[in-house]
Short mmCIF file of C-alpha atoms in Angstrom, two decimals:
data_model
loop_
_atom_site.label_atom_id
_atom_site.label_comp_id
_atom_site.label_asym_id
_atom_site.label_seq_id
_atom_site.Cartn_x
_atom_site.Cartn_y
_atom_site.Cartn_z
CA MET A 16 0.53 -46.72 -26.37
CA SER A 17 -2.05 -43.96 -26.44
CA THR A 18 -3.73 -42.40 -23.41
CA SER A 19 -6.92 -43.51 -23.99
CA ASP A 20 -4.99 -46.87 -24.40
CA LEU A 21 -3.68 -46.77 -20.81
CA SER A 22 -7.52 -45.70 -19.23
CA GLN A 23 -7.83 -48.74 -18.49
CA TYR A 24 -5.10 -49.41 -16.11
CA ALA A 25 -6.23 -46.11 -14.56
CA THR A 26 -6.39 -47.48 -10.09
CA GLN A 27 -10.53 -47.91 -9.13
CA GLU A 28 -10.03 -46.10 -5.92
CA PRO A 29 -13.01 -44.24 -4.62
CA ALA A 30 -11.82 -40.28 -5.17
CA ALA A 31 -11.36 -38.77 -1.48
CA LEU A 32 -8.71 -42.27 -1.37
CA LEU A 33 -7.15 -40.76 -4.43
CA TRP A 34 -7.07 -37.74 -3.84
CA PHE A 35 -5.37 -38.74 -0.38
CA GLU A 36 -2.50 -40.57 -1.67
CA ARG A 37 -1.98 -37.66 -4.28
CA ALA A 38 -1.73 -34.65 -1.40
CA ASN A 39 0.88 -36.78 0.46
CA TYR A 40 2.30 -37.13 -3.04
CA ILE A 41 2.52 -33.58 -4.37
CA ALA A 42 2.62 -32.83 -0.55
CA VAL A 43 6.83 -33.50 0.02
CA ASN A 44 7.60 -32.36 -3.62
CA VAL A 45 5.71 -28.85 -2.19
CA GLY A 46 7.77 -29.19 1.19
CA LEU A 47 10.99 -29.39 -1.68
CA ILE A 48 10.04 -26.07 -3.15
CA GLY A 49 9.90 -25.11 0.28
CA TYR A 50 13.04 -26.54 1.48
CA GLY A 51 14.80 -25.01 -2.20
CA MET A 52 14.15 -21.91 -0.71
CA HIS A 53 15.38 -22.17 3.05
CA ILE A 54 19.34 -23.02 1.57
CA ILE A 55 19.11 -19.74 -0.75
CA SER A 56 18.55 -17.94 2.34
CA LEU A 57 20.61 -19.83 4.31
CA PHE A 58 23.82 -19.35 2.81
CA ALA A 59 22.56 -15.46 2.19
CA CYS A 60 22.54 -14.86 5.36
CA LEU A 61 25.78 -16.78 6.53
CA TYR A 62 27.35 -14.39 3.78
CA TYR A 63 25.93 -11.18 5.74
CA LEU A 64 27.02 -12.68 9.03
CA ALA A 65 30.16 -13.27 7.80
CA LYS A 66 30.49 -9.80 5.69
CA GLU A 67 29.82 -8.59 9.38
CA ARG A 68 33.67 -8.97 10.12
CA ASN A 69 32.11 -9.49 13.65
CA MET A 70 32.03 -13.65 13.60
CA LYS A 71 32.63 -13.54 17.69
CA LYS A 72 29.47 -11.37 18.11
CA ASN A 73 27.75 -13.02 15.31
CA ALA A 74 28.57 -17.40 16.09
CA LYS A 75 25.30 -17.33 18.17
CA TRP A 76 23.20 -16.01 15.18
CA ALA A 77 24.93 -18.44 12.88
CA ILE A 78 24.44 -21.53 15.20
CA LEU A 79 20.68 -20.83 15.39
CA VAL A 80 20.57 -20.55 11.93
CA LEU A 81 22.52 -24.19 10.56
CA ILE A 82 20.74 -25.70 13.66
CA LEU A 83 16.57 -24.82 12.16
CA PHE A 84 18.50 -25.72 8.70
CA ALA A 85 19.36 -28.89 10.25
CA CYS A 86 15.89 -29.55 12.06
CA GLY A 87 14.77 -28.32 8.66
CA SER A 88 16.98 -30.84 6.31
CA ILE A 89 16.17 -33.37 8.47
CA ASN A 90 12.18 -32.99 8.36
CA ILE A 91 11.81 -32.76 4.75
CA SER A 92 14.05 -36.11 4.48
CA ILE A 93 11.88 -38.14 6.75
CA ASN A 94 8.70 -37.10 4.91
CA MET A 95 10.31 -38.00 1.83
CA LYS A 96 11.21 -41.62 3.23
CA PHE A 97 7.77 -42.33 4.38
CA ASN A 98 6.54 -41.67 1.06
CA GLU A 99 9.51 -44.12 -0.64
CA MET A 100 8.91 -46.63 2.36
CA ALA A 101 4.74 -46.24 1.15
CA TRP A 102 5.65 -47.16 -2.36
CA ILE A 103 8.56 -48.16 -2.54
CA ASP A 104 10.04 -50.77 0.26
CA TYR A 105 6.80 -51.47 1.94
CA ARG A 106 4.51 -51.54 -1.41
CA GLY A 107 3.68 -55.42 -1.18
CA PHE A 108 1.63 -54.55 2.43
CA PRO A 109 -1.64 -55.31 2.24
CA GLY A 110 -3.54 -52.80 1.00
CA GLY A 111 -1.12 -51.41 -1.23
CA PRO A 112 0.58 -47.62 -0.18
CA LEU A 113 -2.82 -46.23 0.07
CA MET A 114 -3.33 -48.67 3.48
CA PHE A 115 -0.08 -47.91 4.64
CA LEU A 116 -0.37 -44.30 4.14
CA LEU A 117 -3.34 -43.82 6.16
CA GLN A 118 -2.00 -46.95 8.43
CA GLU A 119 1.29 -46.25 9.37
CA GLN A 120 1.44 -42.96 10.18
CA ALA A 121 2.65 -43.32 13.81
CA ILE A 122 5.73 -45.38 12.43
CA THR A 123 8.37 -43.49 14.21
CA VAL A 124 10.51 -41.91 11.58
CA ASN A 125 7.69 -40.15 10.95
CA THR A 126 7.22 -38.91 15.01
CA VAL A 127 11.19 -37.68 14.31
CA GLY A 128 10.05 -35.92 11.57
CA SER A 129 7.08 -34.60 14.00
CA SER A 130 9.63 -33.53 16.44
CA PHE A 131 11.68 -32.11 14.56
CA SER A 132 9.22 -29.66 13.74
CA ILE A 133 8.45 -28.80 17.03
CA ILE A 134 11.43 -27.83 17.95
CA VAL A 135 11.56 -25.66 14.76
CA GLY A 136 8.86 -23.89 16.32
CA PHE A 137 9.91 -23.56 19.96
CA LEU A 138 13.32 -21.73 18.55
CA THR A 139 11.86 -19.92 15.89
CA ASP A 140 9.45 -18.54 18.75
CA SER A 141 12.56 -18.57 21.25
CA LEU A 142 13.80 -16.10 19.04
CA LEU A 143 10.98 -13.75 18.34
CA ILE A 144 10.16 -13.19 22.48
CA TYR A 145 13.76 -12.24 22.74
CA ARG A 146 13.89 -9.71 19.82
CA VAL A 147 10.25 -8.13 21.99
CA HIS A 148 12.91 -8.04 25.88
CA VAL A 149 15.09 -6.70 23.53
CA VAL A 150 13.27 -4.26 21.75
CA TYR A 151 11.10 -3.15 25.00
CA ARG A 152 13.36 -3.86 27.78
CA MET A 153 9.97 -4.26 29.92
CA TRP A 154 9.42 -7.39 31.49
CA TYR A 155 6.10 -7.66 31.79
CA VAL A 156 5.65 -7.26 27.91
CA ILE A 157 7.01 -10.87 27.20
CA VAL A 158 5.55 -12.07 30.62
CA VAL A 159 2.09 -13.65 27.80
CA PRO A 160 4.85 -14.59 25.70
CA ILE A 161 6.17 -16.33 27.87
CA LEU A 162 3.26 -18.41 28.94
CA THR A 163 2.24 -19.07 25.38
CA TRP A 164 5.32 -20.12 24.19
CA LEU A 165 5.40 -22.57 27.66
CA ALA A 166 1.93 -23.75 26.61
CA MET A 167 2.42 -24.10 23.02
CA SER A 168 5.81 -26.61 23.80
CA ILE A 169 3.63 -28.25 26.55
CA LEU A 170 0.89 -28.84 23.36
CA GLY A 171 3.51 -30.05 20.85
CA ALA A 172 4.72 -33.04 22.75
CA LEU A 173 1.79 -33.74 23.84
CA PHE A 174 0.79 -34.35 20.35
CA VAL A 175 4.03 -36.41 19.39
CA LEU A 176 3.34 -38.78 22.00
CA GLN A 177 -0.56 -39.02 21.22
CA ALA A 178 0.29 -39.47 17.41
CA ALA A 179 3.06 -41.70 18.06
CA GLN A 180 0.25 -44.44 18.94
CA PRO A 181 -0.04 -47.23 18.00
CA GLN A 182 -3.05 -46.86 14.65
CA SER A 183 -2.77 -43.04 15.01
CA SER A 184 -3.04 -40.74 13.17
CA LEU A 185 -2.23 -37.02 11.70
CA TRP A 186 -6.55 -36.49 11.69
CA ALA A 187 -7.22 -38.86 14.62
CA HIS A 188 -9.69 -37.69 17.16
CA THR A 189 -7.04 -37.92 20.11
CA THR A 190 -4.58 -36.48 18.10
CA LEU A 191 -7.23 -33.56 16.81
CA ASN A 192 -7.25 -32.34 20.94
CA PHE A 193 -3.66 -31.80 21.73
CA SER A 194 -2.59 -30.48 17.50
CA LEU A 195 -5.57 -27.93 16.67
CA PRO A 196 -4.53 -26.14 20.17
CA TYR A 197 -1.26 -26.26 19.04
CA PHE A 198 -1.20 -25.29 16.05
CA SER A 199 -4.05 -22.67 16.66
CA ILE A 200 -1.79 -21.26 19.66
CA LEU A 201 1.41 -21.46 17.40
CA MET A 202 -0.33 -19.36 14.22
CA GLY A 203 -1.13 -17.11 17.20
CA LEU A 204 1.90 -16.78 19.16
CA ASN A 205 3.46 -15.68 16.56
CA ILE A 206 1.04 -12.94 15.06
CA LEU A 207 1.72 -11.97 18.66
CA LEU A 208 5.30 -11.10 19.20
CA THR A 209 5.10 -9.53 15.63
CA GLY A 210 2.58 -7.64 16.56
CA LEU A 211 4.56 -6.26 19.80
CA LEU A 212 7.33 -5.64 17.57
CA VAL A 213 5.82 -3.80 14.92
CA THR A 214 4.15 -1.42 17.30
CA ARG A 215 7.17 -0.66 18.55
CA LEU A 216 9.54 0.04 16.15
CA LEU A 217 6.56 2.36 14.86
CA TYR A 218 6.81 4.20 18.40
CA MET A 219 10.39 4.37 18.18
CA ARG A 220 10.31 5.55 14.80
CA TYR A 221 7.48 8.41 15.55
CA LYS A 222 10.24 9.17 18.55
CA ILE A 223 13.23 9.53 16.60
CA THR A 224 11.42 11.04 13.10
CA LYS A 225 10.20 14.37 15.31
CA ALA A 226 12.96 14.94 17.25
CA LEU A 227 15.49 14.23 13.86
CA GLY A 228 13.77 14.67 10.75
CA SER A 229 11.57 12.06 8.44
CA ARG A 230 15.90 10.63 7.26
CA HIS A 231 16.46 9.28 10.45
CA GLY A 232 12.90 7.75 10.54
CA ARG A 233 13.27 5.63 7.33
CA THR A 234 15.80 3.16 9.22
CA TYR A 235 12.52 2.39 11.46
CA THR A 236 10.33 1.62 8.46
CA SER A 237 12.61 -0.26 6.93
CA VAL A 238 13.14 -2.23 10.09
CA VAL A 239 8.57 -2.78 9.66
CA SER A 240 8.99 -3.48 6.32
CA MET A 241 11.53 -6.76 7.64
CA LEU A 242 9.87 -7.78 9.84
CA LEU A 243 6.10 -7.78 8.37
CA GLU A 244 7.89 -10.04 4.53
CA SER A 245 9.48 -12.52 7.28
CA ALA A 246 6.66 -13.42 8.91
CA VAL A 247 3.15 -12.81 6.10
CA PRO A 248 4.53 -15.91 4.04
CA TYR A 249 4.46 -17.67 7.44
CA GLY A 250 1.40 -16.36 8.55
CA ILE A 251 -0.29 -16.71 5.27
CA ILE A 252 0.74 -20.40 4.69
CA SER A 253 -0.14 -21.45 8.88
CA ILE A 254 -3.83 -19.69 8.31
CA ILE A 255 -4.78 -21.84 5.01
CA PHE A 256 -3.40 -24.99 6.68
CA LEU A 257 -5.46 -24.35 10.04
CA VAL A 258 -8.78 -23.78 8.75
CA LEU A 259 -7.93 -26.99 6.18
CA TYR A 260 -6.76 -28.49 8.99
CA THR A 261 -9.37 -27.86 11.34
CA LEU A 262 -12.20 -28.98 8.59
CA GLN A 263 -10.12 -31.57 7.91
CA SER A 264 -10.07 -31.30 4.79
CA THR A 265 -6.84 -33.93 2.75
CA ALA A 266 -5.99 -30.27 1.40
CA ALA A 267 -4.25 -29.86 4.69
CA LEU A 268 -1.95 -32.03 3.79
CA LEU A 269 -0.23 -30.17 1.12
CA PHE A 270 0.76 -28.08 3.87
CA ILE A 271 2.76 -29.81 6.11
CA PRO A 272 6.35 -30.03 4.72
CA LEU A 273 5.65 -26.00 3.84
CA LEU A 274 5.21 -25.20 6.70
CA THR A 275 8.17 -26.64 8.71
CA GLN A 276 10.83 -25.18 5.78
CA VAL A 277 9.20 -21.10 5.57
CA GLN A 278 9.01 -21.29 9.81
CA CYS A 279 12.94 -21.61 8.96
CA MET A 280 12.90 -19.27 6.27
CA SER A 281 11.37 -16.84 7.54
CA THR A 282 13.51 -16.92 11.21
CA THR A 283 16.61 -16.63 8.76
CA LEU A 284 15.57 -13.87 6.75
CA ILE A 285 14.88 -12.00 10.10
CA ILE A 286 18.62 -12.14 11.13
CA MET A 287 20.18 -12.19 7.09
CA ARG A 288 18.03 -8.39 7.33
CA VAL A 289 19.52 -7.27 10.11
CA ALA A 290 23.16 -8.14 8.73
CA ARG A 291 22.34 -6.94 5.94
CA GLY A 292 20.91 -3.58 6.86
CA ARG A 293 24.53 -3.40 8.24
CA ALA A 294 27.03 -4.93 5.89
CA TRP A 295 25.10 -1.89 3.70
CA THR A 296 26.08 1.25 6.13
CA ASN A 297 28.55 3.23 4.38
CA GLU A 298 29.06 5.58 7.83
CA THR A 299 27.50 4.23 10.99
CA ILE A 300 27.01 6.39 14.54
CA SER A 301 29.07 4.41 17.02
CA GLN A 302 27.42 3.51 20.67
CA SER A 303 30.86 5.53 22.44
CA ASN A 304 29.45 8.80 19.82
CA MET A 305 26.01 8.26 20.34
CA SER A 306 25.86 9.69 24.06
CA GLU A 307 27.92 12.81 22.55
CA MET A 308 25.96 12.93 20.43
CA LYS A 309 22.90 16.61 21.08
CA TYR A 310 19.92 17.08 19.53
CA GLY A 311 20.82 20.83 17.57
CA ARG A 312 24.46 20.53 18.11
CA PRO A 313 26.07 17.30 14.87
CA PRO A 314 28.71 16.13 16.04
CA GLN A 315 32.01 17.66 14.27
CA HIS A 316 35.05 14.83 12.74
CA SER A 317 38.06 15.54 12.54
CA SER A 318 39.66 15.95 9.16
CA GLY A 319 43.56 15.18 8.24
CA ASN A 320 44.90 18.95 8.69
CA GLY A 321 43.12 18.97 12.35
CA SER A 322 40.38 21.32 11.50
CA ASN A 323 36.77 20.21 12.59
CA THR A 324 34.20 19.28 9.52
CA ALA A 325 30.94 19.88 10.40
CA TYR A 326 27.90 16.05 10.16
CA ASP A 327 27.75 16.20 6.67
CA SER A 328 23.83 16.06 6.46
CA SER A 329 23.02 13.76 3.61
CA SER A 330 24.95 10.90 4.39
CA PRO A 331 23.39 8.07 5.43
CA GLU A 332 20.26 7.27 7.65
CA ILE A 333 21.91 6.02 11.24
CA ALA A 334 22.05 2.42 11.06
CA LEU A 335 19.94 -0.28 13.29
CA GLY A 336 22.58 -1.36 14.36
CA THR A 337 24.14 2.14 16.18
CA PHE A 338 20.89 2.18 18.05
CA LYS A 339 22.00 -0.38 21.01
CA ALA A 340 20.15 -1.02 24.34
CA ASN A 341 21.15 1.47 27.74
CA SER A 342 22.73 4.06 24.94
CA ASN A 343 22.43 7.23 25.60
CA LEU A 344 20.97 9.80 22.88
CA GLU A 345 21.04 12.74 25.46
CA LEU A 346 17.27 13.87 23.63
CA GLN A 347 15.50 14.47 26.73
CA SER A 348 14.29 18.04 25.15
CA LYS A 349 12.05 16.36 22.31
CA GLY A 350 10.71 14.19 24.81
CA LEU A 351 12.88 10.81 23.78
CA SER A 352 14.14 9.96 27.30
CA SER A 353 10.27 8.28 27.36
CA MET A 354 11.67 5.65 24.60
CA GLY A 355 13.59 3.94 27.57
CA SER A 356 16.20 1.64 26.35
CA VAL A 357 16.44 0.69 22.83
CA GLY A 358 18.34 -2.41 20.75
CA VAL A 359 18.56 -4.76 18.64
CA VAL A 360 19.43 -9.18 17.93
#
């Protein structure tokens, strides 16, 4: 049977409703692409964490990425299940799959999926706040982020509760009262935290470069690159989604399953790239040796015959993992004391 012969069986639904149905179907497939990328980043992260051979120290990060993976898996599975219910399990619903999609968004399984999406936002921004605290070591810097994070968490809970009400949906006016502020704060907080981290690391790069030379400053350039590469995908997708959702465009549906996967993946990439950077470093300066490092006097290394050899200026740059909180660089003569304590996740 040719395509022209099939035209007589084409649906007679209005174009807007047909686009709504198509968007729900396409969104899950797009989300599955993100889920596949999430799986790859998960195994890569666990590999580099294990390669560091310090699982006692890294266990908390392994647990975090596994929890995020579990949340992402449940979220995408529920999105698939909801579509299965609409087009297969309950296609006898009055009005067909389209009416099921429009009227049953408050069904329990859908509410559970939204809840796990909120949990992902809660955990990922918690990690970024912790990183800001570690890098700055100044409590007042995280006051605003913490208050914003609390407001976001409350709005997220109210959003889920409202969306779970009978006959409610993502587009209902009562739901928009909570969902729109929630998504706005979620995106804004992520941008704020990333900006704080990048600003601090650029400042640290400037101070280290001024004292030790540009070769050592490149360590912090790579950290900034790490943050940007990890945050930009989620930032771009969330901005597009927020604009479309504010306009109440059906196209916003295309990004809902993807948002959760990209958010999980971004956090996993941050942890993976930190672990990967440590693993790739061939020569590091331990925390105990940092207290002996003085500007203008390279540390001496003892050779096998008992003689001392000078520090090789061609050795790899100082690793991110060597700059621990409370390490004394003893570079006050070059103004590095104003940096405060430097730490990493």
